[in-house]
Every structure is written in C-alpha cells, then in structure tokens.
Amino acid sequence: METSQIIESISQNDRYNLHSHSEYCDGKASVAEIADAACRAGFTLWGVSPHSPVCIESPCNMSRADMPRYLDGMERLKESYRDRMRLLAGLEIDWLSRDFGPHIDYFLGLPLDFRIGSVHFVPTRDGVPLDCDGSHERFEGYLRDGFGGDLRYVVEKYFEQVLMMLEAGGFDILGHFDKIIGNAFKTDPTLEDQGWYAALVDDTVRLAADTGVIVEINTKAIEAKGRFFPAERWWPRLLDAGVPIAVNSDCHHPELTDLGRPEALERLAALRAAKAPSSGV
C-alpha cells in the first residue's frame, strides 16, 4: 500500500493496528494466533511487522532465511481472513547505518504492504551497534562499558540515527521515535526537561512532517513504564506540524492486542478537540 492509502484506511475508524510481532522475531505466539486474537477483539485492519533481518547478531530479529516462509504464510492468512479483517504484511526495519536501513534494495524489493522504520541500535564511538532497547540493567551495562558513561552522547546519537533514517526514506511509519528515553529516563529523569532534548524532538517532528511519513504513537509500555512513545508531552507538536498519526500497540502477546490504544486514542482525540477552532460567535 502507498502511505496515502494507509493514512486513508486508519482515518476511517480506530479498529486498526499496524505494529505487531510473532514467532518470527521476539513475539510470543504465532502469526495465526495473534491474528485470531486481533479478529476476536474487533480489529478490522491488522498489520504484522516482524523485526527485520539485520546484518549483525540479534536474538530479537528474524532471519533472512525465514522471509519467504513469512511472506507465503501471510498470503494464505490474508485470504482466510478476507471477509472478517484486512491483514497487511509488513516489517519493522532496523536502521543501523547509511548502509543498512529501510532504504536499501533488499527491503525495497520485498513485496510488503507497509514498512516501519525504527531505531533500536546506537553505535559506540568505535562504530559498534548496541541495542539500547530492552532492560534498563542491560542498558546501564552498555552505557558504562560501551559508551563510557556518556548518556548525552547515547541520546544524541540515537536521534541522529532517527534523522538519518528519515532523510534516507524507504518506509511508511516512523516507529516509537523517542524510544531511547524509556531507559535513559531511568538514568536521568530530568532529560526531557532539558532544552537540547526538546530540540532533538523538534528536529524529528519537523523532518517527519517534511518527508510525509506517518508517526507512530506506540502504546506497548504504558503499563510497564507508564508512558507512550513518543511521550504525551510531545503530541501537541505532532498535531501542530500536521503529521499523520497511527496509534499502535506493538503487540507481542495475543492477549495484548489493544494494550494502551483506547487510552491513547481518547487522549489524542481530546487534544485535537482542544486545538480545534471554536465555532462560537
């Protein structure tokens, strides 16, 4: 699908989700089990998006050898749900460098319905990519041993990767663009109040608007970490910039297909209403 078609589809009703994981990566069930749960939960549009193959060792990413099986299986599954729910075959594609991301020929050549561009890995000063998602304990170890304790370097480098990915293109949805704050905040709770951090968010929102991508509000961590990605404090900037928004659960478990989405959708609707011009005389 074209990005414009995705925007049109998700604007028609709220029973969509365009970010989910399964046994092909770090999900906890098969695609069929996730799809069945989504259908029973009343979704009318569901996107499957395994973590893409990457060129480094990563237990969370699917293997390139599994790609034909994934794509063939999705075609069969789409047909079986044709009269009940629209299924889309996508990928959450990791950006690692200018040589590896959603823009490279391998990913552009795959017959996908949509692509999410996401950053999970932050390169050290020696160019070694470290996965800064996951547990805070692991993050703290990487911060100490891989980044010399320089938290600002990690955060700025993370956003640098996001901006480079936006410039390179090749994807429809920008995934959880401030995900680094999930761990960085635990190390320094003042980060989001600092001007340099807000400037990084502004740069990201501005470039997202310029490139026309959909920006994801990711609801997966609302219970575990008490926040959405991007953080709710930045949503007015997204609306002011006019970027299209998709609210996704980043589902990894069949029972969590809708986790956080109703709350996010309600808060987003209230924010939009508050920003709407008054119709009074």
Coordinates of C-alpha atoms in Angstrom, one line a residue:
M1 CA 0.0 0.0 0.0
E2 CA 1.0 3.6 -0.5
T3 CA 1.5 5.7 2.6
S4 CA -1.5 7.8 1.5
Q5 CA -3.7 4.6 1.3
I6 CA -2.6 3.6 4.8
I7 CA -3.5 7.1 6.1
E8 CA -6.9 6.9 4.5
S9 CA -7.5 3.4 5.9
I10 CA -6.6 4.3 9.5
S11 CA -8.7 7.5 9.3
Q12 CA -11.9 5.6 8.7
N13 CA -12.1 4.0 12.2
D14 CA -10.0 3.2 15.2
R15 CA -10.0 -0.6 14.9
Y16 CA -6.6 -0.9 13.3
N17 CA -3.1 -1.7 14.5
L18 CA 0.0 -1.6 12.3
H19 CA 2.7 -2.9 14.6
S20 CA 2.8 -6.5 15.9
H21 CA 5.3 -9.3 16.5
S22 CA 5.2 -13.1 16.4
E23 CA 7.4 -16.2 16.5
Y24 CA 9.4 -14.8 13.6
C25 CA 11.2 -12.4 15.9
D26 CA 10.6 -11.8 19.7
G27 CA 6.9 -12.2 19.7
K28 CA 5.3 -14.8 22.0
A29 CA 2.9 -16.5 19.6
S30 CA 2.4 -17.5 16.0
V31 CA 1.1 -15.0 13.4
A32 CA -2.1 -17.1 13.2
E33 CA -2.6 -16.8 17.0
I34 CA -2.0 -13.1 17.0
A35 CA -4.3 -12.6 14.0
D36 CA -7.1 -14.7 15.6
A37 CA -6.9 -12.6 18.8
A38 CA -7.0 -9.4 16.8
C39 CA -10.0 -10.5 14.9
R40 CA -11.8 -11.6 18.1
A41 CA -11.0 -8.2 19.6
G42 CA -12.9 -6.5 16.7
F43 CA -10.0 -5.1 14.7
T44 CA -10.8 -4.5 11.0
L45 CA -7.2 -3.8 9.9
W46 CA -4.2 -5.6 11.4
G47 CA -0.6 -5.2 10.4
V48 CA 2.1 -7.9 11.1
S49 CA 5.6 -6.4 11.4
P50 CA 8.4 -8.8 12.4
H51 CA 11.7 -7.2 13.4
S52 CA 13.6 -7.3 10.1
P53 CA 16.7 -9.3 9.4
V54 CA 19.8 -7.4 10.3
C55 CA 23.5 -7.8 9.3
I56 CA 24.6 -8.3 12.9
E57 CA 23.8 -10.9 15.6
S58 CA 20.5 -10.1 17.3
P59 CA 18.2 -12.6 19.0
C60 CA 15.2 -10.3 18.6
N61 CA 15.3 -10.1 14.7
M62 CA 14.0 -12.6 12.2
S63 CA 16.4 -14.4 9.9
R64 CA 16.6 -13.6 6.2
A65 CA 16.1 -17.4 5.6
D66 CA 12.6 -17.1 7.1
M67 CA 11.4 -14.3 4.8
P68 CA 9.9 -16.5 2.1
R69 CA 8.0 -18.5 4.7
Y70 CA 6.7 -15.4 6.3
L71 CA 5.6 -13.8 3.1
D72 CA 4.0 -17.0 1.7
G73 CA 2.2 -17.6 5.1
M74 CA 0.9 -14.1 5.1
E75 CA -0.7 -14.5 1.7
R76 CA -2.6 -17.6 2.9
L77 CA -3.6 -15.9 6.1
K78 CA -4.8 -12.8 4.3
E79 CA -7.2 -15.0 2.2
S80 CA -8.5 -16.8 5.3
Y81 CA -9.5 -13.5 6.9
R82 CA -10.6 -11.8 3.8
D83 CA -14.3 -11.4 4.9
R84 CA -13.5 -10.6 8.5
M85 CA -10.4 -8.5 8.8
R86 CA -7.9 -7.0 6.5
L87 CA -4.4 -8.3 7.1
L88 CA -1.2 -6.5 6.0
A89 CA 2.3 -8.0 5.7
G90 CA 4.9 -5.5 6.9
L91 CA 8.3 -5.3 8.6
E92 CA 9.7 -3.2 11.4
I93 CA 13.0 -2.5 9.7
D94 CA 16.0 -1.5 11.8
W95 CA 18.3 1.4 10.9
L96 CA 21.9 0.5 11.6
S97 CA 23.8 3.0 9.3
R98 CA 23.6 4.7 5.9
D99 CA 24.5 1.2 4.5
F100 CA 21.7 -0.7 6.3
G101 CA 18.1 0.5 6.8
P102 CA 14.7 0.6 5.2
H103 CA 16.1 2.4 2.1
I104 CA 18.4 -0.5 0.9
D105 CA 17.5 -2.5 -2.2
Y106 CA 16.8 -5.7 -0.2
F107 CA 13.9 -4.2 1.8
L108 CA 12.6 -2.1 -1.0
G109 CA 12.4 -5.2 -3.2
L110 CA 10.3 -7.2 -0.8
P111 CA 6.5 -7.5 -1.6
L112 CA 5.4 -5.8 1.6
D113 CA 2.2 -3.9 2.3
F114 CA 3.9 -1.4 4.6
R115 CA 7.3 -0.7 6.3
I116 CA 8.0 0.7 9.8
G117 CA 11.4 2.4 10.2
S118 CA 12.7 2.1 13.8
V119 CA 16.0 2.7 15.7
H120 CA 17.0 0.3 18.4
F121 CA 20.7 0.2 18.0
V122 CA 23.1 3.1 18.9
P123 CA 26.7 2.9 17.6
T124 CA 29.5 3.5 20.0
R125 CA 32.3 5.9 19.1
D126 CA 34.1 2.8 17.6
G127 CA 31.0 2.1 15.4
V128 CA 29.8 -0.9 17.3
P129 CA 26.0 -1.0 17.3
L130 CA 24.5 -1.7 20.7
D131 CA 20.8 -2.5 21.3
C132 CA 19.6 0.2 23.7
D133 CA 16.1 -1.1 24.0
G134 CA 15.3 -3.9 26.4
S135 CA 16.0 -4.0 30.2
H136 CA 17.4 -1.0 32.0
E137 CA 20.0 -3.2 33.6
R138 CA 21.5 -4.1 30.2
F139 CA 21.3 -0.5 29.1
E140 CA 23.2 0.6 32.2
G141 CA 25.9 -2.0 31.3
Y142 CA 26.2 -0.7 27.8
L143 CA 26.2 2.9 29.0
R144 CA 29.1 2.1 31.3
D145 CA 31.2 -0.3 29.2
G146 CA 30.3 0.7 25.6
F147 CA 29.6 4.5 25.9
G148 CA 31.9 5.5 28.7
G149 CA 29.0 6.6 30.8
D150 CA 28.2 9.4 28.4
L151 CA 24.3 9.5 28.4
R152 CA 24.0 12.6 26.4
Y153 CA 26.1 11.0 23.6
V154 CA 23.8 8.0 23.6
V155 CA 20.7 10.1 23.4
E156 CA 22.0 12.5 20.7
K157 CA 23.4 9.6 18.7
Y158 CA 20.0 7.8 18.9
F159 CA 18.2 10.8 17.5
E160 CA 20.9 11.3 14.9
Q161 CA 20.1 7.8 13.6
V162 CA 16.4 8.6 13.5
L163 CA 17.1 11.8 11.5
M164 CA 19.4 9.9 9.1
M165 CA 16.7 7.3 8.6
L166 CA 14.1 9.9 7.9
E167 CA 16.4 11.5 5.3
A168 CA 17.1 8.2 3.6
G169 CA 13.4 7.2 3.5
G170 CA 12.0 3.8 2.3
F171 CA 9.4 3.4 5.0
D172 CA 5.8 4.5 5.7
I173 CA 5.7 4.7 9.5
L174 CA 8.2 6.1 11.9
G175 CA 8.3 3.7 14.9
H176 CA 8.5 5.0 18.5
F177 CA 10.8 7.8 17.7
D178 CA 11.9 8.6 21.3
K179 CA 12.2 5.0 22.5
I180 CA 15.6 5.8 23.9
I181 CA 14.0 7.8 26.7
G182 CA 12.5 4.6 28.1
N183 CA 15.9 3.6 29.5
A184 CA 17.6 7.0 29.5
F185 CA 14.9 8.5 31.7
K186 CA 15.7 6.0 34.5
T187 CA 19.3 7.0 34.4
D188 CA 18.5 10.8 34.3
P189 CA 14.8 11.7 35.0
T190 CA 15.5 15.4 34.0
L191 CA 16.4 14.6 30.4
E192 CA 13.0 15.6 28.8
D193 CA 13.0 18.9 30.6
Q194 CA 16.3 20.0 29.0
G195 CA 16.4 22.3 26.1
W196 CA 18.8 20.2 24.0
Y197 CA 16.5 17.2 24.3
A198 CA 13.4 19.2 23.2
A199 CA 15.4 20.5 20.3
L200 CA 16.1 16.9 19.1
V201 CA 12.3 16.1 19.3
D202 CA 11.6 19.3 17.3
D203 CA 14.1 18.3 14.7
T204 CA 12.5 14.9 14.4
V205 CA 8.9 16.2 14.2
R206 CA 9.9 18.8 11.6
L207 CA 11.7 16.3 9.4
A208 CA 8.9 13.7 9.7
A209 CA 6.4 16.4 8.5
D210 CA 8.7 17.3 5.6
T211 CA 9.0 13.7 4.5
G212 CA 5.3 12.8 4.8
V213 CA 5.7 9.7 6.9
I214 CA 3.2 8.5 9.5
V215 CA 4.4 9.0 13.0
E216 CA 3.5 6.2 15.4
I217 CA 2.2 6.6 18.9
N218 CA 3.4 3.3 20.5
T219 CA 1.3 2.1 23.5
K220 CA 3.1 -1.1 24.4
A221 CA 4.9 0.3 27.5
I222 CA 2.0 2.2 29.1
E223 CA 1.6 -0.4 31.9
A224 CA 5.3 -1.4 32.4
K225 CA 6.8 2.1 32.0
G226 CA 3.8 4.4 32.4
R227 CA 4.4 6.2 29.1
F228 CA 3.7 6.2 25.5
F229 CA 6.4 6.7 22.7
P230 CA 6.6 9.4 21.8
A231 CA 5.8 10.8 25.2
E232 CA 2.5 12.5 25.5
R233 CA 4.1 15.9 26.2
W234 CA 5.2 15.9 22.5
W235 CA 1.9 15.2 20.9
P236 CA 0.9 18.8 20.5
R237 CA 4.0 19.3 18.4
L238 CA 3.0 16.5 16.2
L239 CA -0.5 17.9 15.7
D240 CA 0.8 21.4 15.1
A241 CA 3.2 20.0 12.4
G242 CA 0.2 18.3 10.8
V243 CA 1.9 14.8 10.6
P244 CA -0.4 11.8 10.2
I245 CA -0.5 9.7 13.4
A246 CA -1.1 5.9 13.9
V247 CA -1.8 4.6 17.4
N248 CA -0.1 1.1 17.6
S249 CA 0.1 -1.4 20.4
D250 CA 3.3 -3.0 19.3
C251 CA 1.7 -6.3 20.3
H252 CA 3.9 -9.3 21.2
H253 CA 1.2 -11.4 23.0
P254 CA -2.2 -12.4 21.8
E255 CA -3.9 -11.1 24.9
L256 CA -2.3 -7.6 24.5
T257 CA -3.6 -6.7 21.0
D258 CA -5.2 -3.5 22.2
L259 CA -3.0 -2.6 25.2
G260 CA -2.9 1.1 25.7
R261 CA -4.7 2.0 22.5
P262 CA -8.1 3.1 23.9
E263 CA -6.3 5.4 26.4
A264 CA -4.1 6.9 23.7
L265 CA -6.9 7.4 21.2
E266 CA -9.0 9.1 23.9
R267 CA -6.2 11.5 24.9
L268 CA -5.3 12.2 21.3
A269 CA -9.0 13.0 20.5
A270 CA -9.3 15.3 23.5
L271 CA -6.1 17.1 22.4
R272 CA -7.4 17.5 18.9
A273 CA -10.7 18.8 20.2
A274 CA -8.9 21.3 22.4
K275 CA -6.9 22.6 19.5
A276 CA -9.9 22.8 17.1
P277 CA -11.0 26.4 16.3
S278 CA -14.0 27.5 18.3
S279 CA -17.3 27.5 16.4
G280 CA -18.8 30.1 18.8
V281 CA -19.8 33.6 17.7

